[in-house]
PDB file of C-alpha atoms in Angstrom:
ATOM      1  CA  UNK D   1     -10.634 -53.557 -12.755  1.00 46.00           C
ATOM      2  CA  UNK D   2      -7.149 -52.394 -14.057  1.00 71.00           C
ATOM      3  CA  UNK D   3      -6.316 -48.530 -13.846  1.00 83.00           C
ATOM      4  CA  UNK D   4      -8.542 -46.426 -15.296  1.00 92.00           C
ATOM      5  CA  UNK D   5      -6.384 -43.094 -15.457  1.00 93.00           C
ATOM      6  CA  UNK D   6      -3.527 -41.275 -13.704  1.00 92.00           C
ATOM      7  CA  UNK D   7      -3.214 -37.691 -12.906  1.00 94.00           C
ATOM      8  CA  UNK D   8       0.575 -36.202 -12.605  1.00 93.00           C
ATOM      9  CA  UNK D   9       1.143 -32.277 -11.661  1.00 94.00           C
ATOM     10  CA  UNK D  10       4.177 -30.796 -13.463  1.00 96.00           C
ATOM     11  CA  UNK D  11       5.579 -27.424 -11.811  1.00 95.00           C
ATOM     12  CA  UNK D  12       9.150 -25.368 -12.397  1.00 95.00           C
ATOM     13  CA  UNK D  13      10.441 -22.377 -10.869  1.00 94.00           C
ATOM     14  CA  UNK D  14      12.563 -21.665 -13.357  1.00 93.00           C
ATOM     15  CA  UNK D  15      12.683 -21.868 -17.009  1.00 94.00           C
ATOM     16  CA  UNK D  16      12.476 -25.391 -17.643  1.00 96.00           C
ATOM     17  CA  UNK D  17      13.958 -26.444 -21.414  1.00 95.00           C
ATOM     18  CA  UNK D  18      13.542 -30.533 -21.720  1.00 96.00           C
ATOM     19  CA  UNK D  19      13.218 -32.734 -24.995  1.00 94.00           C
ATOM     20  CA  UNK D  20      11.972 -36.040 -25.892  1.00 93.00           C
ATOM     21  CA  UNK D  21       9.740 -36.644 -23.102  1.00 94.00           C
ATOM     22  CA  UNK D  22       7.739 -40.151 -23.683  1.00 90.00           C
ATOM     23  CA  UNK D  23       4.345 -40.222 -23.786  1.00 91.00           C
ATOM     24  CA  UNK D  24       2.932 -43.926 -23.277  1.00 86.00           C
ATOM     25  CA  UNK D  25      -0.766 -43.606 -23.088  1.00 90.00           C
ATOM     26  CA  UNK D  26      -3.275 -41.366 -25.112  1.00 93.00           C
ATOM     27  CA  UNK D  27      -2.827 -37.979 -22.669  1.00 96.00           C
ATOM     28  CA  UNK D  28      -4.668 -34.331 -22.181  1.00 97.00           C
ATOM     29  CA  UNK D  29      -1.888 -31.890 -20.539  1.00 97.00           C
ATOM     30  CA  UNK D  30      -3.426 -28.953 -18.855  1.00 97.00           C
ATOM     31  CA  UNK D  31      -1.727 -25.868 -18.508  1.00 97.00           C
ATOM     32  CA  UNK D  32      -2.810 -24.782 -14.819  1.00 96.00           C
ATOM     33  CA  UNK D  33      -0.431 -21.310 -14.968  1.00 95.00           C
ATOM     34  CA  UNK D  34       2.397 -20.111 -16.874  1.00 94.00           C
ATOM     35  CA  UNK D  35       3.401 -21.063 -20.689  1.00 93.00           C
ATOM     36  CA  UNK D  36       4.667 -24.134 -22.184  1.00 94.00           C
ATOM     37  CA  UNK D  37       5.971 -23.751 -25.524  1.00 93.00           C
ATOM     38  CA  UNK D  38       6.481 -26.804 -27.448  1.00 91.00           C
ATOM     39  CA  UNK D  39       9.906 -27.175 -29.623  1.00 87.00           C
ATOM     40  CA  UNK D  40       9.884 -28.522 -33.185  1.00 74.00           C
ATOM     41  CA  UNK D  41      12.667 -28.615 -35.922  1.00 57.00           C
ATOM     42  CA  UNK D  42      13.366 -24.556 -34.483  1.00 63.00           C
ATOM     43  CA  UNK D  43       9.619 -23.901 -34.869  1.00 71.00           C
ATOM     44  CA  UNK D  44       7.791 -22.767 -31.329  1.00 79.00           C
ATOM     45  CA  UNK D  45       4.281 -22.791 -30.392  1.00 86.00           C
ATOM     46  CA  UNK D  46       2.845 -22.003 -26.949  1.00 88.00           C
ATOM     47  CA  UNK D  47       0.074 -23.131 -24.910  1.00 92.00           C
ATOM     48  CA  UNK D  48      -1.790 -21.391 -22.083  1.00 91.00           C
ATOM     49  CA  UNK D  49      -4.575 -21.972 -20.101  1.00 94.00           C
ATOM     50  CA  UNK D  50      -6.728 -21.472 -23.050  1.00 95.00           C
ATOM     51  CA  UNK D  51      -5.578 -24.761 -24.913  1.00 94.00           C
ATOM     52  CA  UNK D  52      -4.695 -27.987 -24.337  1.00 96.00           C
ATOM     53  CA  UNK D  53      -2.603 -30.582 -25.357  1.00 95.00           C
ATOM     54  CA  UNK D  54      -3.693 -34.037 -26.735  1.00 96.00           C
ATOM     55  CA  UNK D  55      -0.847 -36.991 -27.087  1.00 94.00           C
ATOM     56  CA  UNK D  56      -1.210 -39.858 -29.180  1.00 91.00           C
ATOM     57  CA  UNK D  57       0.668 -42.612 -27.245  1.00 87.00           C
ATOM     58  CA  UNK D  58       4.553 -42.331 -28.457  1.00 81.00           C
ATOM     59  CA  UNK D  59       4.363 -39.033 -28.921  1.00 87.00           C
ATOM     60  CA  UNK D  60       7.687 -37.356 -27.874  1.00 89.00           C
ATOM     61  CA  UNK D  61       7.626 -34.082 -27.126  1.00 92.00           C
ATOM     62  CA  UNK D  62      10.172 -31.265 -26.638  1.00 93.00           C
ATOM     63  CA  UNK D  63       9.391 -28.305 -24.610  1.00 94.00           C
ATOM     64  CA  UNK D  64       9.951 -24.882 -22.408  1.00 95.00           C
ATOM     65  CA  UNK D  65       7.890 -24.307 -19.280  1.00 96.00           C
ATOM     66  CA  UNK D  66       7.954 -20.897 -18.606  1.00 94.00           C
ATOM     67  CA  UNK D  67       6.446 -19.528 -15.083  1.00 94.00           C
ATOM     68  CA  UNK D  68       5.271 -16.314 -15.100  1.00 88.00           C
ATOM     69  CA  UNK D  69       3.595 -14.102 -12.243  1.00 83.00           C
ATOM     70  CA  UNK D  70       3.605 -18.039 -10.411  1.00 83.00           C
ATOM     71  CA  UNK D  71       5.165 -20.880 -10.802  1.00 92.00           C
ATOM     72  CA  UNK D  72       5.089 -23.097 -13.958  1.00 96.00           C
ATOM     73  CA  UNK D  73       2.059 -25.411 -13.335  1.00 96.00           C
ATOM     74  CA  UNK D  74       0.375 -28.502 -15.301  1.00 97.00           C
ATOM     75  CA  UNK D  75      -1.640 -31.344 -15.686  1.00 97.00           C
ATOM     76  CA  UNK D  76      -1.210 -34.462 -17.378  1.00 96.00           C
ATOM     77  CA  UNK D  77      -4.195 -36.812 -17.845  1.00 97.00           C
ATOM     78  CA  UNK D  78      -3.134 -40.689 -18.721  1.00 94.00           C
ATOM     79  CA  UNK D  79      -6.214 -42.802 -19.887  1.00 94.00           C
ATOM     80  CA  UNK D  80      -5.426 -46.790 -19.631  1.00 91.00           C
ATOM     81  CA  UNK D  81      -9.222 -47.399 -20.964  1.00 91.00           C
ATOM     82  CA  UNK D  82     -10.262 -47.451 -24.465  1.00 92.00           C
ATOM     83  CA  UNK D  83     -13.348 -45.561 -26.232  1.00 94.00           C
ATOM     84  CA  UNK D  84     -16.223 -47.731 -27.636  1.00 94.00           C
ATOM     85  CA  UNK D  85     -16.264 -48.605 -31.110  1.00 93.00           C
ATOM     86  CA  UNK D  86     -19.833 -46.179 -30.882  1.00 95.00           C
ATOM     87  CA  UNK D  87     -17.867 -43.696 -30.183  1.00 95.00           C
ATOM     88  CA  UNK D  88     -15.130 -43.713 -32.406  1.00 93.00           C
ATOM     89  CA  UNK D  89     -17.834 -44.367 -34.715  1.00 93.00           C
ATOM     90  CA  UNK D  90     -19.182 -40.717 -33.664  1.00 94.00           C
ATOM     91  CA  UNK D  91     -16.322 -39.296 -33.639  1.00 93.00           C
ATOM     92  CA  UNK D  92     -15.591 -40.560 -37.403  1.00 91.00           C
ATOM     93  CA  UNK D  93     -19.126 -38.780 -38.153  1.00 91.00           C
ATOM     94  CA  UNK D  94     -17.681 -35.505 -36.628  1.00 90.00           C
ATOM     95  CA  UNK D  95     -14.336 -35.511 -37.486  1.00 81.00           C
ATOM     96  CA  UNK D  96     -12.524 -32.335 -36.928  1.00 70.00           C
ATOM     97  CA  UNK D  97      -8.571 -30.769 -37.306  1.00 65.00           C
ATOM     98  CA  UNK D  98      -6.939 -29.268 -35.290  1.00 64.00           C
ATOM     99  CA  UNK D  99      -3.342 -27.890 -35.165  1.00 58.00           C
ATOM    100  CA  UNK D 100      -0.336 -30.541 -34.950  1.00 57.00           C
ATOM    101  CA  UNK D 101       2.398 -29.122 -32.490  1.00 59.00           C
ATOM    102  CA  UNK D 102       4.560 -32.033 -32.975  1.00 62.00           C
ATOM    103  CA  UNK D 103       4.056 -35.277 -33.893  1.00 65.00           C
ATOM    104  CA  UNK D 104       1.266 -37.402 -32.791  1.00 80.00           C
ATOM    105  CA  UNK D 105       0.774 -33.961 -30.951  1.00 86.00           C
ATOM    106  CA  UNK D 106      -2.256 -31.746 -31.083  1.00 90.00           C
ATOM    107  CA  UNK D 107      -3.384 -28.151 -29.786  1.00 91.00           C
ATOM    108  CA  UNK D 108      -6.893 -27.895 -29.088  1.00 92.00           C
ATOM    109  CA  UNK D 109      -8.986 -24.986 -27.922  1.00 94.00           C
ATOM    110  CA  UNK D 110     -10.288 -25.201 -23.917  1.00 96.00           C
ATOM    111  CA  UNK D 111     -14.020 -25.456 -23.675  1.00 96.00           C
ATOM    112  CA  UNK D 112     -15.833 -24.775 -20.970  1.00 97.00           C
ATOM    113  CA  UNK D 113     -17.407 -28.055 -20.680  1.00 97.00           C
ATOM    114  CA  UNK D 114     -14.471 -29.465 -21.394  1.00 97.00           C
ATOM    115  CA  UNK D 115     -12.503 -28.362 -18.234  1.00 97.00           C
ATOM    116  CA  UNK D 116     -15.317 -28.655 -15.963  1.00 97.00           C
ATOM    117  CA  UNK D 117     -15.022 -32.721 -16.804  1.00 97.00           C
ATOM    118  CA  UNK D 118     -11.351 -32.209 -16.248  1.00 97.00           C
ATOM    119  CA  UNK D 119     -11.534 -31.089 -13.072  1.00 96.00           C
ATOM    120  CA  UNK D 120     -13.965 -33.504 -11.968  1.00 94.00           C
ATOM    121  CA  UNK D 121     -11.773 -36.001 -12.974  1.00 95.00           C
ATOM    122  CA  UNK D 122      -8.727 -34.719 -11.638  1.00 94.00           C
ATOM    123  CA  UNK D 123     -10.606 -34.410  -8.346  1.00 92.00           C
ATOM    124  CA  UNK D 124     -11.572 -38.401  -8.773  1.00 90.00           C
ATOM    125  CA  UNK D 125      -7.913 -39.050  -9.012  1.00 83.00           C
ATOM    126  CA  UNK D 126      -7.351 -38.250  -4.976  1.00 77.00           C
ATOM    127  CA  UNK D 127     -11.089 -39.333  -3.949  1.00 72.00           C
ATOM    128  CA  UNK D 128     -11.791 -42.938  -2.655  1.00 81.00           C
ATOM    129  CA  UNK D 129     -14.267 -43.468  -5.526  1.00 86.00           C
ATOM    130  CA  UNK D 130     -14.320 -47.154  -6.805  1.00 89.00           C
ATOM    131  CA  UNK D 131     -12.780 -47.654 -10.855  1.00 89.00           C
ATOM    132  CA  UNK D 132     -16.434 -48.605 -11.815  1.00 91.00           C
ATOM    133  CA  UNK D 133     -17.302 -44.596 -10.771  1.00 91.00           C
ATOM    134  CA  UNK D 134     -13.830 -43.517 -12.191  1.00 93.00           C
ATOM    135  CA  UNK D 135     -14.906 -45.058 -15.670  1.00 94.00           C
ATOM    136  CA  UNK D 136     -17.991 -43.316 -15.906  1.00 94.00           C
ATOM    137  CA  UNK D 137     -16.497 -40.138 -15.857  1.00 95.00           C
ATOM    138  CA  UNK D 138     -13.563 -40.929 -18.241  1.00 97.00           C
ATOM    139  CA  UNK D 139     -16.068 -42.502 -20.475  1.00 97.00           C
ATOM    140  CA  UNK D 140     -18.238 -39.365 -20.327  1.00 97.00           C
ATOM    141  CA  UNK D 141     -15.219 -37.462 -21.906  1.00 98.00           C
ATOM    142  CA  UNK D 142     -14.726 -39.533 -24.039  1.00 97.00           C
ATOM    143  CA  UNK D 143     -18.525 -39.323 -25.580  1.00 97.00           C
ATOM    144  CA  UNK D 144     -17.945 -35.714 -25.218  1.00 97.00           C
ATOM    145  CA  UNK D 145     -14.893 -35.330 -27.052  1.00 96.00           C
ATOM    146  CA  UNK D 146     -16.077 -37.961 -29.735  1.00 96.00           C
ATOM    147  CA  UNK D 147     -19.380 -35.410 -30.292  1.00 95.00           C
ATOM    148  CA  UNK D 148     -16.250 -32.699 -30.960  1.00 94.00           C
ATOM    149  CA  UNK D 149     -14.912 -35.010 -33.572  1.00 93.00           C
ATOM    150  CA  UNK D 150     -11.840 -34.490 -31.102  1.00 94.00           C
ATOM    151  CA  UNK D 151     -11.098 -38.229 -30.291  1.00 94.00           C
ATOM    152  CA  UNK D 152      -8.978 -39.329 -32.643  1.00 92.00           C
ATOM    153  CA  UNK D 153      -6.307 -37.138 -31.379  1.00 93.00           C
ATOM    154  CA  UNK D 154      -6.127 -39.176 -28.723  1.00 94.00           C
ATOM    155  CA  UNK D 155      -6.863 -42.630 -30.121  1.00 92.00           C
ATOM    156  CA  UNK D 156      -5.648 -43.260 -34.023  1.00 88.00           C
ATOM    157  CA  UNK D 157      -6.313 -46.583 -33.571  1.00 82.00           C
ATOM    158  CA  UNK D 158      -8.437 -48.283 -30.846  1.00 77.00           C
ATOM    159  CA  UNK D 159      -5.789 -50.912 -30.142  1.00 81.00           C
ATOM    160  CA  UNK D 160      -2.636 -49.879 -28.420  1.00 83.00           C
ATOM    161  CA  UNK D 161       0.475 -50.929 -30.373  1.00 88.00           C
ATOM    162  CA  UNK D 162       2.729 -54.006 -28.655  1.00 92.00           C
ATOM    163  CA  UNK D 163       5.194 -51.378 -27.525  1.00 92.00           C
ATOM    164  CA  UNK D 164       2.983 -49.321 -26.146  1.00 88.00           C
ATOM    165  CA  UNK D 165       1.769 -52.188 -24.009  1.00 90.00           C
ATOM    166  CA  UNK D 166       4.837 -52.956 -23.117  1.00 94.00           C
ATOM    167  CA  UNK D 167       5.785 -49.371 -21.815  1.00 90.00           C
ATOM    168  CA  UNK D 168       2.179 -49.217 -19.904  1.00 87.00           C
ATOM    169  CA  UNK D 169       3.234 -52.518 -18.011  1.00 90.00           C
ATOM    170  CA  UNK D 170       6.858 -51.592 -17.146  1.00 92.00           C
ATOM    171  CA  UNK D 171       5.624 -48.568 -15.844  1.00 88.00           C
ATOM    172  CA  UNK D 172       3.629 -50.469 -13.526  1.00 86.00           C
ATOM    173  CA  UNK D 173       6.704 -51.295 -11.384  1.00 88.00           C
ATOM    174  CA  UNK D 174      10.191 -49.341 -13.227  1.00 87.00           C
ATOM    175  CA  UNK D 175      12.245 -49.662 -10.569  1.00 84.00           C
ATOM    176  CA  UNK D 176      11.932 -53.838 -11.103  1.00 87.00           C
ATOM    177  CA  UNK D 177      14.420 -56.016 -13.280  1.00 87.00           C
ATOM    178  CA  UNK D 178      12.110 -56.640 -16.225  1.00 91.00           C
ATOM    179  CA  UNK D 179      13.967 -59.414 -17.875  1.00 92.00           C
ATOM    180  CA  UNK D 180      12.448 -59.785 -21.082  1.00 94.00           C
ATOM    181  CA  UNK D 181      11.392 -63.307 -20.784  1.00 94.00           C
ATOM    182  CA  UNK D 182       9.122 -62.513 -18.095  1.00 94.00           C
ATOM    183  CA  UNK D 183       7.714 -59.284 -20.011  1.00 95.00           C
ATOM    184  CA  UNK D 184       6.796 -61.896 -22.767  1.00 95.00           C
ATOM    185  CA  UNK D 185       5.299 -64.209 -19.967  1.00 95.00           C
ATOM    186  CA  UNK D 186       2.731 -61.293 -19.188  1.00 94.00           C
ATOM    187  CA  UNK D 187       2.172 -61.068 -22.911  1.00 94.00           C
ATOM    188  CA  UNK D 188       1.197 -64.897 -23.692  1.00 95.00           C
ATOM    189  CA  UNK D 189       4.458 -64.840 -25.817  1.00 94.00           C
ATOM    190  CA  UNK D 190       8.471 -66.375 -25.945  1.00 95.00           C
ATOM    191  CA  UNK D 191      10.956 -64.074 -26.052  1.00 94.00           C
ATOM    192  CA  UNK D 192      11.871 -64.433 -29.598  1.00 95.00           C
ATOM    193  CA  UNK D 193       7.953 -63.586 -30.715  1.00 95.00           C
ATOM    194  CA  UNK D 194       8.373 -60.686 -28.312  1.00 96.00           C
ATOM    195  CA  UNK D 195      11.990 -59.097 -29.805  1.00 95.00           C
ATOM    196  CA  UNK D 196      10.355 -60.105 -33.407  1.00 96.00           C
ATOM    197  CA  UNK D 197       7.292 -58.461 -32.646  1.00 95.00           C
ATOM    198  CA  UNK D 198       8.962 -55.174 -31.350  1.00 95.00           C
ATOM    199  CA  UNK D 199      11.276 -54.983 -35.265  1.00 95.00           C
ATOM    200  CA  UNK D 200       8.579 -54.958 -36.623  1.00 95.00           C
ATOM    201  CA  UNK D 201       7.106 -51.859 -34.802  1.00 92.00           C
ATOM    202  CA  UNK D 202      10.866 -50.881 -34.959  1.00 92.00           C
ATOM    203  CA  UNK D 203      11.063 -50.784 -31.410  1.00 93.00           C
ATOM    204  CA  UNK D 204      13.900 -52.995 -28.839  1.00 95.00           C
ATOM    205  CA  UNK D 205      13.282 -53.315 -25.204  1.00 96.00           C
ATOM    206  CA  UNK D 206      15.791 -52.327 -23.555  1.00 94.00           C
ATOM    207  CA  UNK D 207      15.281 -48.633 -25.273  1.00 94.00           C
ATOM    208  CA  UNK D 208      11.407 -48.983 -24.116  1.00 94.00           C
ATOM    209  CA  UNK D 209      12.807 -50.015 -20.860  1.00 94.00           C
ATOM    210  CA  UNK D 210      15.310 -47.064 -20.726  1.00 94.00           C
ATOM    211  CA  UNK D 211      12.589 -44.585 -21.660  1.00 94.00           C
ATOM    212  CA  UNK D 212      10.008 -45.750 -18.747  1.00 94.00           C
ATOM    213  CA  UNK D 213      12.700 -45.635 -16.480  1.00 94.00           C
ATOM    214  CA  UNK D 214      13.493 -42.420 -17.097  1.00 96.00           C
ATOM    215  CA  UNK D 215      10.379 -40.594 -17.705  1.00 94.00           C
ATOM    216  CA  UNK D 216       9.843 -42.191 -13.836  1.00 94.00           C
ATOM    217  CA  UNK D 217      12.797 -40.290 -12.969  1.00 96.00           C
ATOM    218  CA  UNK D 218      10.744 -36.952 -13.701  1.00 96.00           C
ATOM    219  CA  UNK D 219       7.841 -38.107 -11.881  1.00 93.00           C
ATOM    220  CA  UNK D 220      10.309 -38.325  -8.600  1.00 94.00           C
ATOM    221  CA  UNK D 221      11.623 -35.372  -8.227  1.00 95.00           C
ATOM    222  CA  UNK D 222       8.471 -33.809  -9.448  1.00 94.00           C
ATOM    223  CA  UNK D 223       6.332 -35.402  -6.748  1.00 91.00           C
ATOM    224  CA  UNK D 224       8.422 -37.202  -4.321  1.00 90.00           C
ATOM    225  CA  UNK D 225      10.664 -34.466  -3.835  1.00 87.00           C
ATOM    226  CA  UNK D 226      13.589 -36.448  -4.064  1.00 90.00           C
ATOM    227  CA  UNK D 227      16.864 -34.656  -4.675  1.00 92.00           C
ATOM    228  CA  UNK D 228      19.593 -37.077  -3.934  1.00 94.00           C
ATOM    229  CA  UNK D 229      20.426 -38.051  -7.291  1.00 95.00           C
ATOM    230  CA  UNK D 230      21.654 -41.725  -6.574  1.00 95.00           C
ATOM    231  CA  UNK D 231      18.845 -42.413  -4.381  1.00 95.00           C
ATOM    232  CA  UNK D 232      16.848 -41.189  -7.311  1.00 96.00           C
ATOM    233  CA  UNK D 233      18.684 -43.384  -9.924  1.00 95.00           C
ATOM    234  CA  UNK D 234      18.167 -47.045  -7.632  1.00 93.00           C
ATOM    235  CA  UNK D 235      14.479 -45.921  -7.415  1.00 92.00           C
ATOM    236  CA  UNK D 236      14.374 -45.659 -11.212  1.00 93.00           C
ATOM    237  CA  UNK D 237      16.316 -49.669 -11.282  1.00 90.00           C
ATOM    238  CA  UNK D 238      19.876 -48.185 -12.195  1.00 91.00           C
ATOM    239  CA  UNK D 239      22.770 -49.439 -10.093  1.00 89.00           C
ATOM    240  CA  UNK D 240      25.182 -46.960 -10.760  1.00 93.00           C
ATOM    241  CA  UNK D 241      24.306 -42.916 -10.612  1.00 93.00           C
ATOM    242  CA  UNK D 242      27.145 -42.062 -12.884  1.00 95.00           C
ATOM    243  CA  UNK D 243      25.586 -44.566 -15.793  1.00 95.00           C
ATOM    244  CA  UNK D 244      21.576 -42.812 -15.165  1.00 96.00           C
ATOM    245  CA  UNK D 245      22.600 -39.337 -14.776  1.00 96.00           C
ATOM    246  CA  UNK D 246      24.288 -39.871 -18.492  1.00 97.00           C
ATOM    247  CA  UNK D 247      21.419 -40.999 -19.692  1.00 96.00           C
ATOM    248  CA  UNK D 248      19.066 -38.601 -18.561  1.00 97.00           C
ATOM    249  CA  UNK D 249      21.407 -35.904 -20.005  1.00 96.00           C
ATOM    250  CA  UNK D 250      21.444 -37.510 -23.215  1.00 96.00           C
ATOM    251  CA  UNK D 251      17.591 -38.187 -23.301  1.00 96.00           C
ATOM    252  CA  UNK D 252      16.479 -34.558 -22.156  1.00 96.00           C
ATOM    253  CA  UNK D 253      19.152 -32.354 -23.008  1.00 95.00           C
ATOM    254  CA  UNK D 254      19.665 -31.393 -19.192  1.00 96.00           C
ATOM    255  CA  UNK D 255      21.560 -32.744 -16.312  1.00 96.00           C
ATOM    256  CA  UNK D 256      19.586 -33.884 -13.059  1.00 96.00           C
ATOM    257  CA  UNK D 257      20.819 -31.376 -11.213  1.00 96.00           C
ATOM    258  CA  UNK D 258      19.393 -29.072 -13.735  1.00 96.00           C
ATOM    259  CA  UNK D 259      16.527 -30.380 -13.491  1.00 96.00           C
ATOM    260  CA  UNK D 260      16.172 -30.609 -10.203  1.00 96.00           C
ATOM    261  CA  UNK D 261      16.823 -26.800  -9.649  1.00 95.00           C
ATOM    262  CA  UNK D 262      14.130 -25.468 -12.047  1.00 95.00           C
ATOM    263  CA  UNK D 263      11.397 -27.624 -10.034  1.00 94.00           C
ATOM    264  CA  UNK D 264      13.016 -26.586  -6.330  1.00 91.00           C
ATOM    265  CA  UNK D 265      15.471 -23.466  -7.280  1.00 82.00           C
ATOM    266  CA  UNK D 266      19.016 -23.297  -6.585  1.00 72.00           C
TER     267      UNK D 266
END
């Protein structure tokens, strides 16, 4: 069985401004302390530990993580499984809106029962449970969130979109080449259906590429602890420091050594 779900911990010790952050797969982010307040076209709306955040995949989101008495802390839930059509069925039965943040970005009121699952299943994520055990549990959120009429904010559509598959499977391995022709290989398709199939979800991919590369490069620092910043840019598959430290500037508005210092300090 392929992965079921991944659960990343986000902290800062410093006011932490970043934009256009990638998300890839439907995702819950849990704010565990501090504030996070989410940036849009000069508006601002914050999230505590009373709310969460639900991500359509592509959502890009732009945001300040504030700590306050402690240090900034959050969760982000990935799901790699899809609902059943029963319960996105449900769900349709129970529909419900809630507050877009940004787009293909939605604040939802914390339940109760709601983080209880969380934490069970963020708890799953370090256990030596088997995926079979893992997707009962996602599964049961799922039912639970579909009985909200909360789904859809994570799932639009039950299938993934061709880029979106793409970004799940480069982030599989990001530091690797990826030629293109053997990304197509993985999806039964020649390069040319590939690169035609990606216009037409007006997507290229070497910018999907680019994007999973560097949303890696956050996930290193954060949980490596990994401050050397060309060791950090071969890890992400860049050759030369000078060329990803550029790019990560002009991606999320910050240098890596800016970055760096709001997770560790100066």
């Amino acid at each position: 069985m392929s992965r079921i779900f991944h659960v990343s911990e986000f902290t800062s010790q410093q006011i932490q401004t970043v934009r256009n952050v990638k998300i890839h797969s439907p995702s819950i982010v849990q704010i565990i302390s501090g504030k996070k307040s989410l940036l849009n076209l000069g508006n601002t709306q914050s999230i505590s530990q009373s709310n969460l955040l639900f991500c359509e995949p592509s959502a890009a989101l732009s945001f300040q993580n504030r700590p306050t008495t402690k240090k900034f802390k959050s969760r982000l839930f990935s799901f790699f499984i899809t609902p059943s059509d029963e319960q996105l069925h449900l769900n349709q039965q129970n529909l419900s809106q809630e507050k877009q943040s940004q787009p293909n970005a939605h604040i939802v009121p914390l339940t109760d029962t709601c983080y209880d699952m969380l934490s069970a299943i963020a708890t799953l994520a370090h256990d030596d449970v088997s995926p079979q055990s893992k997707s009962y549990w996602v599964k049961g959120l799922f039912q639970y969130l579909a009985e909200q009429g909360q789904l859809h904010l994570l799932f639009p559509s039950k299938h993934l979109s061709l880029a979106q598959q793409v970004s799940e499977y480069l982030a599989l391995h990001p530091a690797n080449e990826h030629h293109i022709e053997q990304t197509a290989l993985q999806f039964n398709m020649s390069r040319a259906t590939l690169i035609r199939k990606l216009n037409q979800e007006n997507k290229k991919f070497r910018e999907i590429l680019m994007e999973v590369r560097l949303n890696h490069a956050l996930n290193i620092i954060q949980h490596q602890k990994i401050t050397n910043i060309a060791i950090i840019a071969q890890a992400c598959g860049y050759l030369s420091d000078a060329k990803f430290s550029l790019r990560f500037k002009e991606k999320f508005g910050l240098s890596v050594k800016q970055y760096i210092e709001t997770v560790y300090g100066k």
